[in-house]
PDB file of C-alpha atoms in Angstrom:
ATOM      1  CA  MET C   1      26.831-145.185  48.821  1.00 47.00           C
ATOM      2  CA  PHE C   2      29.377-142.268  50.487  1.00 43.00           C
ATOM      3  CA  ASN C   3      29.854-141.787  54.786  1.00 50.00           C
ATOM      4  CA  GLY C   4      26.055-142.889  54.684  1.00 50.00           C
ATOM      5  CA  GLN C   5      24.859-141.038  52.307  1.00 49.00           C
ATOM      6  CA  LYS C   6      23.107-141.505  48.667  1.00 49.00           C
ATOM      7  CA  LEU C   7      24.371-139.119  46.250  1.00 47.00           C
ATOM      8  CA  PRO C   8      22.025-137.674  43.471  1.00 49.00           C
ATOM      9  CA  GLN C   9      21.281-139.549  40.512  1.00 48.00           C
ATOM     10  CA  PRO C  10      22.683-137.525  37.689  1.00 49.00           C
ATOM     11  CA  GLU C  11      19.888-138.828  35.172  1.00 51.00           C
ATOM     12  CA  ALA C  12      17.530-137.189  37.691  1.00 46.00           C
ATOM     13  CA  VAL C  13      18.647-133.849  37.756  1.00 44.00           C
ATOM     14  CA  LEU C  14      19.238-134.181  34.476  1.00 42.00           C
ATOM     15  CA  GLN C  15      15.729-134.783  33.618  1.00 51.00           C
ATOM     16  CA  LEU C  16      14.464-131.928  36.072  1.00 43.00           C
ATOM     17  CA  SER C  17      16.542-129.220  34.458  1.00 50.00           C
ATOM     18  CA  GLU C  18      14.922-129.612  31.030  1.00 50.00           C
ATOM     19  CA  THR C  19      11.332-129.968  32.555  1.00 51.00           C
ATOM     20  CA  ASN C  20      12.248-126.783  34.256  1.00 50.00           C
ATOM     21  CA  VAL C  21      13.768-125.022  30.524  1.00 46.00           C
ATOM     22  CA  ALA C  22      10.884-127.118  28.638  1.00 50.00           C
ATOM     23  CA  ALA C  23       8.647-125.308  30.988  1.00 46.00           C
ATOM     24  CA  ASP C  24       9.823-121.619  30.959  1.00 50.00           C
ATOM     25  CA  ARG C  25      10.030-121.650  27.389  1.00 53.00           C
ATOM     26  CA  GLN C  26       6.382-122.847  27.551  1.00 53.00           C
ATOM     27  CA  GLY C  27       5.658-119.893  29.652  1.00 48.00           C
ATOM     28  CA  LEU C  28       7.696-117.545  26.988  1.00 44.00           C
ATOM     29  CA  THR C  29       5.784-118.651  24.384  1.00 50.00           C
ATOM     30  CA  THR C  30       2.536-118.472  25.971  1.00 47.00           C
ATOM     31  CA  ASN C  31       3.225-114.977  26.886  1.00 48.00           C
ATOM     32  CA  ARG C  32       4.240-113.538  24.050  1.00 49.00           C
ATOM     33  CA  THR C  33       1.117-115.393  22.240  1.00 46.00           C
ATOM     34  CA  LEU C  34      -0.749-113.687  24.120  1.00 39.00           C
ATOM     35  CA  GLU C  35       1.026-110.087  23.699  1.00 44.00           C
ATOM     36  CA  GLU C  36       1.195-110.703  19.395  1.00 47.00           C
ATOM     37  CA  GLU C  37      -2.972-111.080  20.500  1.00 44.00           C
ATOM     38  CA  GLY C  38      -3.881-108.494  22.315  1.00 42.00           C
ATOM     39  CA  ALA C  39      -1.208-106.104  20.396  1.00 38.00           C
ATOM     40  CA  PRO C  40      -4.097-105.821  17.329  1.00 44.00           C
ATOM     41  CA  ARG C  41      -7.125-105.024  19.521  1.00 45.00           C
ATOM     42  CA  LEU C  42      -4.740-101.980  21.101  1.00 40.00           C
ATOM     43  CA  LYS C  43      -3.690-100.704  18.058  1.00 52.00           C
ATOM     44  CA  GLY C  44      -7.150-101.274  16.615  1.00 53.00           C
ATOM     45  CA  ALA C  45      -8.501 -99.320  19.251  1.00 53.00           C
ATOM     46  CA  HIS C  46      -6.086 -96.407  18.732  1.00 63.00           C
ATOM     47  CA  TRP C  47      -6.230 -96.360  14.795  1.00 69.00           C
ATOM     48  CA  LYS C  48     -10.577 -96.218  15.565  1.00 76.00           C
ATOM     49  CA  ALA C  49     -10.003 -93.404  17.833  1.00 72.00           C
ATOM     50  CA  ASP C  50      -7.495 -91.428  15.359  1.00 76.00           C
ATOM     51  CA  VAL C  51      -9.639 -91.551  12.382  1.00 82.00           C
ATOM     52  CA  MET C  52     -12.633 -90.255  14.644  1.00 84.00           C
ATOM     53  CA  HIS C  53     -10.623 -87.236  15.687  1.00 85.00           C
ATOM     54  CA  VAL C  54      -9.942 -86.676  11.257  1.00 88.00           C
ATOM     55  CA  ILE C  55     -13.332 -87.044  10.844  1.00 91.00           C
ATOM     56  CA  LEU C  56     -14.260 -84.783  13.545  1.00 91.00           C
ATOM     57  CA  ARG C  57     -11.554 -82.451  12.517  1.00 92.00           C
ATOM     58  CA  VAL C  58     -12.149 -82.538   8.720  1.00 94.00           C
ATOM     59  CA  THR C  59     -15.977 -81.231   9.373  1.00 94.00           C
ATOM     60  CA  CYS C  60     -15.246 -78.716  12.076  1.00 94.00           C
ATOM     61  CA  MET C  61     -13.231 -77.052   9.112  1.00 95.00           C
ATOM     62  CA  ALA C  62     -16.264 -77.440   6.991  1.00 96.00           C
ATOM     63  CA  ALA C  63     -18.608 -76.556   9.209  1.00 95.00           C
ATOM     64  CA  SER C  64     -16.383 -73.594  10.327  1.00 95.00           C
ATOM     65  CA  LEU C  65     -15.210 -72.490   6.153  1.00 96.00           C
ATOM     66  CA  THR C  66     -19.290 -72.725   5.554  1.00 96.00           C
ATOM     67  CA  ALA C  67     -20.035 -70.091   8.466  1.00 95.00           C
ATOM     68  CA  LEU C  68     -16.687 -67.727   7.326  1.00 95.00           C
ATOM     69  CA  SER C  69     -18.214 -67.618   3.381  1.00 94.00           C
ATOM     70  CA  PHE C  70     -21.951 -67.336   4.358  1.00 94.00           C
ATOM     71  CA  MET C  71     -20.933 -64.306   7.210  1.00 92.00           C
ATOM     72  CA  VAL C  72     -18.252 -62.592   4.035  1.00 93.00           C
ATOM     73  CA  THR C  73     -21.027 -62.191   1.672  1.00 90.00           C
ATOM     74  CA  ALA C  74     -23.921 -61.359   3.525  1.00 86.00           C
ATOM     75  CA  LYS C  75     -24.682 -58.189   1.710  1.00 81.00           C
ATOM     76  CA  GLN C  76     -26.992 -56.165   0.022  1.00 74.00           C
ATOM     77  CA  HIS C  77     -28.505 -52.863  -1.122  1.00 67.00           C
ATOM     78  CA  SER C  78     -32.139 -52.702  -0.829  1.00 63.00           C
ATOM     79  CA  PHE C  79     -34.975 -49.463  -0.081  1.00 62.00           C
ATOM     80  CA  LEU C  80     -37.286 -49.646   2.763  1.00 63.00           C
ATOM     81  CA  VAL C  81     -40.826 -48.525   2.618  1.00 64.00           C
ATOM     82  CA  ILE C  82     -41.796 -46.115   5.287  1.00 63.00           C
ATOM     83  CA  TYR C  83     -45.539 -44.125   4.826  1.00 65.00           C
ATOM     84  CA  ASP C  84     -44.940 -44.738   1.409  1.00 64.00           C
ATOM     85  CA  PHE C  85     -41.619 -43.001   1.235  1.00 64.00           C
ATOM     86  CA  GLN C  86     -38.244 -45.030  -0.253  1.00 67.00           C
ATOM     87  CA  PHE C  87     -35.489 -44.627   1.653  1.00 66.00           C
ATOM     88  CA  PRO C  88     -32.361 -46.671   0.197  1.00 63.00           C
ATOM     89  CA  VAL C  89     -30.732 -49.176   2.611  1.00 69.00           C
ATOM     90  CA  HIS C  90     -27.030 -50.574   2.370  1.00 68.00           C
ATOM     91  CA  SER C  91     -26.610 -53.272   4.755  1.00 76.00           C
ATOM     92  CA  LYS C  92     -22.939 -55.362   4.753  1.00 81.00           C
ATOM     93  CA  TRP C  93     -21.717 -58.072   7.240  1.00 83.00           C
ATOM     94  CA  SER C  94     -18.328 -55.354   7.802  1.00 85.00           C
ATOM     95  CA  PHE C  95     -20.720 -52.794   9.704  1.00 83.00           C
ATOM     96  CA  SER C  96     -21.955 -54.821  12.727  1.00 84.00           C
ATOM     97  CA  ASN C  97     -18.894 -55.455  15.401  1.00 89.00           C
ATOM     98  CA  SER C  98     -20.315 -58.619  16.459  1.00 89.00           C
ATOM     99  CA  PHE C  99     -20.354 -60.448  12.476  1.00 90.00           C
ATOM    100  CA  VAL C 100     -16.714 -59.441  12.621  1.00 92.00           C
ATOM    101  CA  TYR C 101     -15.901 -61.161  15.755  1.00 94.00           C
ATOM    102  CA  LEU C 102     -17.942 -64.380  14.267  1.00 94.00           C
ATOM    103  CA  VAL C 103     -15.675 -64.235  11.043  1.00 95.00           C
ATOM    104  CA  GLY C 104     -12.583 -64.118  13.406  1.00 95.00           C
ATOM    105  CA  VAL C 105     -13.036 -66.685  15.418  1.00 96.00           C
ATOM    106  CA  SER C 106     -14.693 -69.085  12.418  1.00 95.00           C
ATOM    107  CA  GLY C 107     -11.431 -68.343  10.274  1.00 95.00           C
ATOM    108  CA  ALA C 108      -9.682 -69.489  13.943  1.00 95.00           C
ATOM    109  CA  ALA C 109     -11.778 -72.407  14.465  1.00 95.00           C
ATOM    110  CA  ALA C 110     -10.936 -73.339  10.569  1.00 95.00           C
ATOM    111  CA  ILE C 111      -7.061 -73.324  11.250  1.00 95.00           C
ATOM    112  CA  HIS C 112      -7.098 -75.005  14.119  1.00 94.00           C
ATOM    113  CA  SER C 113      -8.823 -77.572  12.870  1.00 93.00           C
ATOM    114  CA  CYS C 114      -6.561 -78.031   9.871  1.00 94.00           C
ATOM    115  CA  LEU C 115      -3.662 -77.756  11.473  1.00 92.00           C
ATOM    116  CA  GLN C 116      -4.868 -80.561  14.187  1.00 90.00           C
ATOM    117  CA  MET C 117      -6.095 -82.732  11.206  1.00 90.00           C
ATOM    118  CA  LEU C 118      -2.634 -83.141   9.112  1.00 90.00           C
ATOM    119  CA  VAL C 119      -1.099 -83.679  12.737  1.00 87.00           C
ATOM    120  CA  CYS C 120      -3.656 -86.244  13.108  1.00 86.00           C
ATOM    121  CA  VAL C 121      -2.965 -87.608   9.294  1.00 87.00           C
ATOM    122  CA  SER C 122       0.618 -87.721   9.455  1.00 85.00           C
ATOM    123  CA  ARG C 123       0.930 -89.905  12.742  1.00 81.00           C
ATOM    124  CA  LEU C 124      -2.179 -92.241  11.228  1.00 80.00           C
ATOM    125  CA  LEU C 125       0.005 -92.892   8.206  1.00 82.00           C
ATOM    126  CA  ARG C 126       2.836 -93.702  10.401  1.00 79.00           C
ATOM    127  CA  GLU C 127       1.184 -95.606  12.903  1.00 74.00           C
ATOM    128  CA  SER C 128       1.815 -93.861  15.457  1.00 73.00           C
ATOM    129  CA  PRO C 129      -0.916 -92.638  18.505  1.00 68.00           C
ATOM    130  CA  ALA C 130      -2.330 -89.179  17.716  1.00 66.00           C
ATOM    131  CA  ILE C 131      -1.562 -87.812  21.349  1.00 72.00           C
ATOM    132  CA  PRO C 132       2.133 -88.617  21.455  1.00 73.00           C
ATOM    133  CA  SER C 133       2.291 -86.912  24.640  1.00 76.00           C
ATOM    134  CA  ARG C 134       0.168 -85.670  27.968  1.00 79.00           C
ATOM    135  CA  ASN C 135       1.779 -82.014  27.026  1.00 83.00           C
ATOM    136  CA  TYR C 136       0.344 -82.080  23.847  1.00 81.00           C
ATOM    137  CA  ALA C 137      -3.127 -83.584  25.018  1.00 82.00           C
ATOM    138  CA  TRP C 138      -3.370 -80.723  27.256  1.00 88.00           C
ATOM    139  CA  LEU C 139      -2.530 -78.217  24.406  1.00 88.00           C
ATOM    140  CA  ARG C 140      -5.048 -79.480  21.912  1.00 88.00           C
ATOM    141  CA  PHE C 141      -7.824 -79.883  25.497  1.00 89.00           C
ATOM    142  CA  ALA C 142      -7.083 -76.277  26.012  1.00 91.00           C
ATOM    143  CA  GLY C 143      -7.329 -75.181  22.279  1.00 92.00           C
ATOM    144  CA  ASP C 144     -10.449 -76.890  21.726  1.00 92.00           C
ATOM    145  CA  GLN C 145     -12.127 -75.562  24.842  1.00 92.00           C
ATOM    146  CA  VAL C 146     -11.140 -71.901  24.426  1.00 94.00           C
ATOM    147  CA  LEU C 147     -12.825 -71.829  20.821  1.00 95.00           C
ATOM    148  CA  ALA C 148     -15.564 -74.243  21.401  1.00 94.00           C
ATOM    149  CA  TYR C 149     -16.457 -71.221  24.122  1.00 95.00           C
ATOM    150  CA  ALA C 150     -15.608 -68.680  21.574  1.00 95.00           C
ATOM    151  CA  LEU C 151     -17.481 -69.640  18.923  1.00 95.00           C
ATOM    152  CA  MET C 152     -20.409 -70.022  20.986  1.00 95.00           C
ATOM    153  CA  SER C 153     -20.218 -66.575  22.404  1.00 94.00           C
ATOM    154  CA  ALA C 154     -19.644 -65.336  18.546  1.00 94.00           C
ATOM    155  CA  GLY C 155     -22.709 -67.456  18.141  1.00 93.00           C
ATOM    156  CA  SER C 156     -24.910 -65.529  20.284  1.00 91.00           C
ATOM    157  CA  ALA C 157     -23.844 -62.372  19.942  1.00 90.00           C
ATOM    158  CA  ALA C 158     -24.099 -62.630  16.144  1.00 89.00           C
ATOM    159  CA  SER C 159     -27.665 -64.417  16.948  1.00 87.00           C
ATOM    160  CA  GLY C 160     -28.809 -60.899  19.106  1.00 80.00           C
ATOM    161  CA  VAL C 161     -27.818 -58.441  15.885  1.00 76.00           C
ATOM    162  CA  THR C 162     -29.978 -60.591  13.541  1.00 72.00           C
ATOM    163  CA  ASN C 163     -32.861 -61.043  15.893  1.00 67.00           C
ATOM    164  CA  LEU C 164     -32.816 -56.844  16.441  1.00 59.00           C
ATOM    165  CA  ASN C 165     -33.193 -56.673  12.274  1.00 58.00           C
ATOM    166  CA  ARG C 166     -35.562 -59.105  12.458  1.00 56.00           C
ATOM    167  CA  THR C 167     -38.145 -58.070  14.992  1.00 52.00           C
ATOM    168  CA  GLY C 168     -36.642 -53.643  15.021  1.00 47.00           C
ATOM    169  CA  ILE C 169     -37.078 -52.420  18.072  1.00 44.00           C
ATOM    170  CA  ARG C 170     -39.854 -51.892  20.206  1.00 46.00           C
ATOM    171  CA  HIS C 171     -41.795 -48.611  20.839  1.00 41.00           C
ATOM    172  CA  THR C 172     -40.241 -47.050  17.672  1.00 47.00           C
ATOM    173  CA  ALA C 173     -41.065 -46.936  14.049  1.00 53.00           C
ATOM    174  CA  LEU C 174     -38.209 -49.077  13.522  1.00 55.00           C
ATOM    175  CA  PRO C 175     -39.834 -51.403  11.071  1.00 58.00           C
ATOM    176  CA  ASN C 176     -38.329 -55.131   9.976  1.00 63.00           C
ATOM    177  CA  PHE C 177     -35.097 -54.134   8.209  1.00 66.00           C
ATOM    178  CA  CYS C 178     -35.120 -58.226   7.073  1.00 72.00           C
ATOM    179  CA  LYS C 179     -37.850 -56.959   4.612  1.00 72.00           C
ATOM    180  CA  PRO C 180     -35.993 -55.305   1.967  1.00 71.00           C
ATOM    181  CA  LEU C 181     -33.163 -57.229   3.503  1.00 74.00           C
ATOM    182  CA  HIS C 182     -34.057 -60.960   3.118  1.00 74.00           C
ATOM    183  CA  SER C 183     -30.874 -62.178   1.289  1.00 82.00           C
ATOM    184  CA  PHE C 184     -28.278 -60.407   3.810  1.00 84.00           C
ATOM    185  CA  CYS C 185     -30.670 -61.972   7.240  1.00 83.00           C
ATOM    186  CA  ASP C 186     -30.772 -65.932   5.387  1.00 87.00           C
ATOM    187  CA  HIS C 187     -26.829 -65.302   4.688  1.00 88.00           C
ATOM    188  CA  VAL C 188     -26.509 -64.308   8.502  1.00 90.00           C
ATOM    189  CA  THR C 189     -28.489 -66.878   9.889  1.00 89.00           C
ATOM    190  CA  VAL C 190     -26.718 -69.732   8.085  1.00 92.00           C
ATOM    191  CA  SER C 191     -23.742 -69.081   9.115  1.00 94.00           C
ATOM    192  CA  ILE C 192     -24.708 -67.796  12.508  1.00 93.00           C
ATOM    193  CA  ALA C 193     -26.209 -71.878  12.030  1.00 94.00           C
ATOM    194  CA  PHE C 194     -22.974 -73.289  10.959  1.00 96.00           C
ATOM    195  CA  THR C 195     -20.922 -71.190  13.936  1.00 95.00           C
ATOM    196  CA  PHE C 196     -23.194 -73.511  16.878  1.00 95.00           C
ATOM    197  CA  LEU C 197     -22.418 -76.232  14.870  1.00 96.00           C
ATOM    198  CA  SER C 198     -18.695 -75.490  14.862  1.00 95.00           C
ATOM    199  CA  CYS C 199     -18.924 -75.100  18.485  1.00 95.00           C
ATOM    200  CA  ILE C 200     -21.099 -78.793  19.033  1.00 95.00           C
ATOM    201  CA  LEU C 201     -17.896 -80.323  16.749  1.00 94.00           C
ATOM    202  CA  LEU C 202     -15.190 -78.845  18.996  1.00 93.00           C
ATOM    203  CA  ALA C 203     -17.260 -79.522  22.303  1.00 93.00           C
ATOM    204  CA  THR C 204     -17.557 -83.545  21.457  1.00 92.00           C
ATOM    205  CA  SER C 205     -13.574 -83.116  20.372  1.00 90.00           C
ATOM    206  CA  VAL C 206     -13.033 -81.745  24.174  1.00 90.00           C
ATOM    207  CA  VAL C 207     -14.853 -84.870  25.421  1.00 89.00           C
ATOM    208  CA  LEU C 208     -12.579 -86.934  23.692  1.00 85.00           C
ATOM    209  CA  ASP C 209      -9.102 -85.236  24.887  1.00 84.00           C
ATOM    210  CA  VAL C 210     -10.104 -85.536  27.909  1.00 85.00           C
ATOM    211  CA  ILE C 211     -10.761 -89.487  27.467  1.00 81.00           C
ATOM    212  CA  GLY C 212      -7.271 -88.963  26.040  1.00 76.00           C
ATOM    213  CA  LEU C 213      -6.000 -87.418  29.071  1.00 77.00           C
ATOM    214  CA  ALA C 214      -6.914 -89.776  31.216  1.00 78.00           C
ATOM    215  CA  LYS C 215      -4.846 -92.628  29.490  1.00 70.00           C
ATOM    216  CA  TYR C 216      -1.761 -90.908  30.888  1.00 63.00           C
TER     217      TYR C 216
END
Protein backbone atom coordinates (compact mmCIF):
# COMPACT_ATOMS: atom_id res chain seq x y z
CA MET A 1 0.00 0.00 0.00
CA PHE A 2 1.21 3.53 -0.86
CA ASN A 3 -1.13 6.45 -0.08
CA GLY A 4 -4.11 4.11 -0.24
CA GLN A 5 -3.12 2.59 -3.66
CA LYS A 6 -1.85 -0.89 -4.42
CA LEU A 7 1.40 -1.17 -6.29
CA PRO A 8 1.32 -3.46 -9.37
CA GLN A 9 2.77 -6.85 -8.81
CA PRO A 10 6.09 -7.29 -10.68
CA GLU A 11 5.34 -10.91 -11.42
CA ALA A 12 2.03 -10.05 -13.12
CA VAL A 13 3.67 -7.37 -15.28
CA LEU A 14 6.46 -9.74 -16.27
CA GLN A 15 4.01 -12.49 -17.14
CA LEU A 16 1.96 -10.11 -19.29
CA SER A 17 5.07 -8.96 -21.17
CA GLU A 18 6.14 -12.55 -21.83
CA THR A 19 2.63 -13.33 -23.13
CA ASN A 20 2.75 -10.38 -25.56
CA VAL A 21 6.20 -11.36 -26.80
CA ALA A 22 5.08 -14.95 -27.35
CA ALA A 23 1.99 -13.76 -29.24
CA ASP A 24 4.12 -11.50 -31.45
CA ARG A 25 6.51 -14.34 -32.19
CA GLN A 26 3.62 -16.63 -33.04
CA GLY A 27 2.14 -14.01 -35.36
CA LEU A 28 5.47 -13.51 -37.15
CA THR A 29 5.88 -17.27 -37.50
CA THR A 30 2.37 -17.59 -38.95
CA ASN A 31 2.95 -14.76 -41.46
CA ARG A 32 6.29 -16.22 -42.47
CA THR A 33 4.71 -19.64 -42.96
CA LEU A 34 1.95 -18.16 -45.13
CA GLU A 35 4.49 -16.25 -47.20
CA GLU A 36 6.61 -19.39 -47.68
CA GLU A 37 3.53 -21.36 -48.73
CA GLY A 38 2.34 -18.64 -51.10
CA ALA A 39 5.75 -18.00 -52.69
CA PRO A 40 6.05 -21.40 -54.43
CA ARG A 41 2.52 -21.03 -55.81
CA LEU A 42 3.29 -17.57 -57.20
CA LYS A 43 6.62 -18.78 -58.55
CA GLY A 44 4.96 -21.80 -60.12
CA ALA A 45 2.34 -19.62 -61.81
CA HIS A 46 5.05 -17.33 -63.25
CA TRP A 47 7.07 -20.36 -64.37
CA LYS A 48 4.12 -21.86 -66.25
CA ALA A 49 3.39 -18.53 -67.97
CA ASP A 50 7.05 -18.16 -68.96
CA VAL A 51 7.18 -21.70 -70.34
CA MET A 52 4.02 -21.00 -72.37
CA HIS A 53 5.69 -17.87 -73.77
CA VAL A 54 8.75 -19.89 -74.78
CA ILE A 55 6.62 -22.56 -76.48
CA LEU A 56 4.68 -19.90 -78.39
CA ARG A 57 7.87 -18.17 -79.51
CA VAL A 58 9.49 -21.41 -80.68
CA THR A 59 6.36 -22.47 -82.59
CA CYS A 60 5.94 -19.04 -84.18
CA MET A 61 9.59 -18.95 -85.22
CA ALA A 62 9.31 -22.43 -86.75
CA ALA A 63 6.12 -21.50 -88.62
CA SER A 64 7.63 -18.25 -89.93
CA LEU A 65 10.80 -20.00 -91.09
CA THR A 66 8.72 -22.68 -92.80
CA ALA A 67 6.68 -20.04 -94.63
CA LEU A 68 9.88 -18.26 -95.61
CA SER A 69 11.64 -21.39 -96.86
CA PHE A 70 8.69 -22.63 -98.93
CA MET A 71 8.25 -19.22 -100.55
CA VAL A 72 11.90 -18.66 -101.49
CA THR A 73 12.02 -22.13 -103.08
CA ALA A 74 8.89 -21.47 -105.16
CA LYS A 75 10.10 -21.47 -108.76
CA GLN A 76 9.46 -23.66 -111.78
CA HIS A 77 10.00 -23.90 -115.55
CA SER A 78 7.27 -25.47 -117.67
CA PHE A 79 5.24 -25.17 -120.88
CA LEU A 80 1.78 -23.73 -121.28
CA VAL A 81 -0.42 -25.26 -123.99
CA ILE A 82 -2.92 -22.94 -125.68
CA TYR A 83 -4.77 -24.20 -128.76
CA ASP A 84 -2.13 -26.89 -129.31
CA PHE A 85 0.66 -24.32 -129.13
CA GLN A 86 3.30 -24.67 -126.44
CA PHE A 87 4.64 -21.59 -124.73
CA PRO A 88 7.52 -21.74 -122.24
CA VAL A 89 6.62 -20.25 -118.86
CA HIS A 90 8.85 -19.48 -115.95
CA SER A 91 7.58 -18.53 -112.53
CA LYS A 92 9.50 -17.37 -109.45
CA TRP A 93 8.43 -15.89 -106.14
CA SER A 94 10.44 -12.71 -106.70
CA PHE A 95 8.30 -11.84 -109.75
CA SER A 96 5.40 -10.87 -107.47
CA ASN A 97 5.56 -7.96 -105.02
CA SER A 98 3.05 -9.71 -102.77
CA PHE A 99 5.32 -12.74 -102.42
CA VAL A 100 8.35 -10.53 -101.74
CA TYR A 101 6.35 -8.75 -99.03
CA LEU A 102 5.43 -12.10 -97.47
CA VAL A 103 9.09 -13.15 -97.40
CA GLY A 104 10.10 -9.91 -95.68
CA VAL A 105 7.36 -10.06 -93.06
CA SER A 106 7.97 -13.76 -92.35
CA GLY A 107 11.67 -13.06 -91.87
CA ALA A 108 10.91 -10.19 -89.48
CA ALA A 109 8.48 -12.37 -87.51
CA ALA A 110 11.06 -15.16 -87.25
CA ILE A 111 13.76 -12.76 -85.97
CA HIS A 112 11.34 -11.17 -83.50
CA SER A 113 10.22 -14.55 -82.18
CA CYS A 114 13.82 -15.76 -81.88
CA LEU A 115 14.88 -12.69 -79.87
CA GLN A 116 11.86 -12.92 -77.57
CA MET A 117 12.50 -16.64 -77.09
CA LEU A 118 16.12 -16.00 -76.08
CA VAL A 119 15.03 -13.33 -73.60
CA CYS A 120 12.39 -15.63 -72.08
CA VAL A 121 14.79 -18.56 -71.80
CA SER A 122 17.56 -16.47 -70.22
CA ARG A 123 15.19 -14.97 -67.64
CA LEU A 124 13.69 -18.40 -67.01
CA LEU A 125 17.12 -19.86 -66.26
CA ARG A 126 17.84 -16.99 -63.88
CA GLU A 127 14.44 -17.58 -62.21
CA SER A 128 13.34 -14.06 -63.09
CA PRO A 129 9.93 -13.00 -64.48
CA ALA A 130 9.71 -12.91 -68.27
CA ILE A 131 8.27 -9.38 -68.14
CA PRO A 132 10.65 -7.33 -65.98
CA SER A 133 8.90 -3.98 -66.34
CA ARG A 134 5.79 -2.29 -67.68
CA ASN A 135 7.75 -0.54 -70.46
CA TYR A 136 9.10 -3.88 -71.69
CA ALA A 137 5.58 -5.33 -71.60
CA TRP A 138 4.28 -2.45 -73.76
CA LEU A 139 7.21 -2.84 -76.18
CA ARG A 140 6.59 -6.56 -76.63
CA PHE A 141 2.85 -6.00 -76.98
CA ALA A 142 3.40 -3.42 -79.74
CA GLY A 143 5.87 -5.65 -81.60
CA ASP A 144 3.61 -8.70 -81.48
CA GLN A 145 0.57 -6.74 -82.61
CA VAL A 146 2.29 -4.97 -85.50
CA LEU A 147 3.79 -8.22 -86.81
CA ALA A 148 0.48 -10.08 -86.42
CA TYR A 149 -1.29 -7.49 -88.61
CA ALA A 150 1.61 -7.50 -91.08
CA LEU A 151 1.45 -11.29 -91.40
CA MET A 152 -2.30 -11.12 -91.94
CA SER A 153 -1.93 -8.55 -94.71
CA ALA A 154 0.95 -10.46 -96.35
CA GLY A 155 -1.00 -13.73 -96.32
CA SER A 156 -4.09 -12.03 -97.73
CA ALA A 157 -2.15 -10.33 -100.54
CA ALA A 158 -0.36 -13.56 -101.49
CA SER A 159 -3.65 -15.46 -101.41
CA GLY A 160 -5.15 -13.06 -103.95
CA VAL A 161 -2.26 -13.60 -106.38
CA THR A 162 -2.36 -17.38 -105.93
CA ASN A 163 -6.11 -17.49 -106.48
CA LEU A 164 -5.66 -15.46 -109.66
CA ASN A 165 -3.06 -17.96 -110.89
CA ARG A 166 -5.46 -20.84 -110.26
CA THR A 167 -8.64 -19.36 -111.72
CA GLY A 168 -7.18 -17.10 -114.41
CA ILE A 169 -8.89 -13.85 -115.41
CA ARG A 170 -12.55 -13.81 -116.36
CA HIS A 171 -13.56 -12.73 -119.85
CA THR A 172 -10.06 -13.44 -121.15
CA ALA A 173 -8.35 -16.44 -122.67
CA LEU A 174 -5.81 -16.71 -119.84
CA PRO A 175 -5.82 -20.30 -118.51
CA ASN A 176 -5.11 -21.82 -115.13
CA PHE A 177 -1.37 -21.25 -114.69
CA CYS A 178 -1.20 -23.65 -111.74
CA LYS A 179 -1.72 -26.64 -114.04
CA PRO A 180 1.71 -26.39 -115.70
CA LEU A 181 3.23 -24.74 -112.59
CA HIS A 182 1.77 -27.07 -109.99
CA SER A 183 4.97 -27.31 -107.93
CA PHE A 184 5.27 -23.52 -107.76
CA CYS A 185 1.64 -23.11 -106.67
CA ASP A 186 1.95 -25.86 -104.06
CA HIS A 187 4.97 -24.17 -102.49
CA VAL A 188 3.15 -20.85 -102.39
CA THR A 189 0.05 -22.42 -100.85
CA VAL A 190 2.03 -24.07 -98.05
CA SER A 191 3.88 -20.81 -97.41
CA ILE A 192 0.62 -18.87 -97.12
CA ALA A 193 -0.84 -21.48 -94.74
CA PHE A 194 2.14 -21.20 -92.39
CA THR A 195 1.99 -17.42 -92.64
CA PHE A 196 -1.55 -17.42 -91.27
CA LEU A 197 -0.47 -19.91 -88.59
CA SER A 198 2.27 -17.49 -87.51
CA CYS A 199 -0.32 -14.72 -87.41
CA ILE A 200 -2.54 -16.79 -85.09
CA LEU A 201 0.39 -17.58 -82.80
CA LEU A 202 1.40 -13.93 -82.57
CA ALA A 203 -2.21 -12.99 -81.86
CA THR A 204 -2.14 -15.48 -78.98
CA SER A 205 1.05 -13.83 -77.73
CA VAL A 206 -0.75 -10.47 -77.84
CA VAL A 207 -3.45 -11.87 -75.54
CA LEU A 208 -0.78 -13.06 -73.10
CA ASP A 209 0.88 -9.65 -73.31
CA VAL A 210 -2.39 -7.99 -72.33
CA ILE A 211 -2.67 -10.33 -69.34
CA GLY A 212 0.89 -9.43 -68.37
CA LEU A 213 0.14 -5.70 -68.67
CA ALA A 214 -2.88 -6.12 -66.40
CA LYS A 215 -0.57 -7.24 -63.59
CA TYR A 216 1.31 -3.93 -63.52
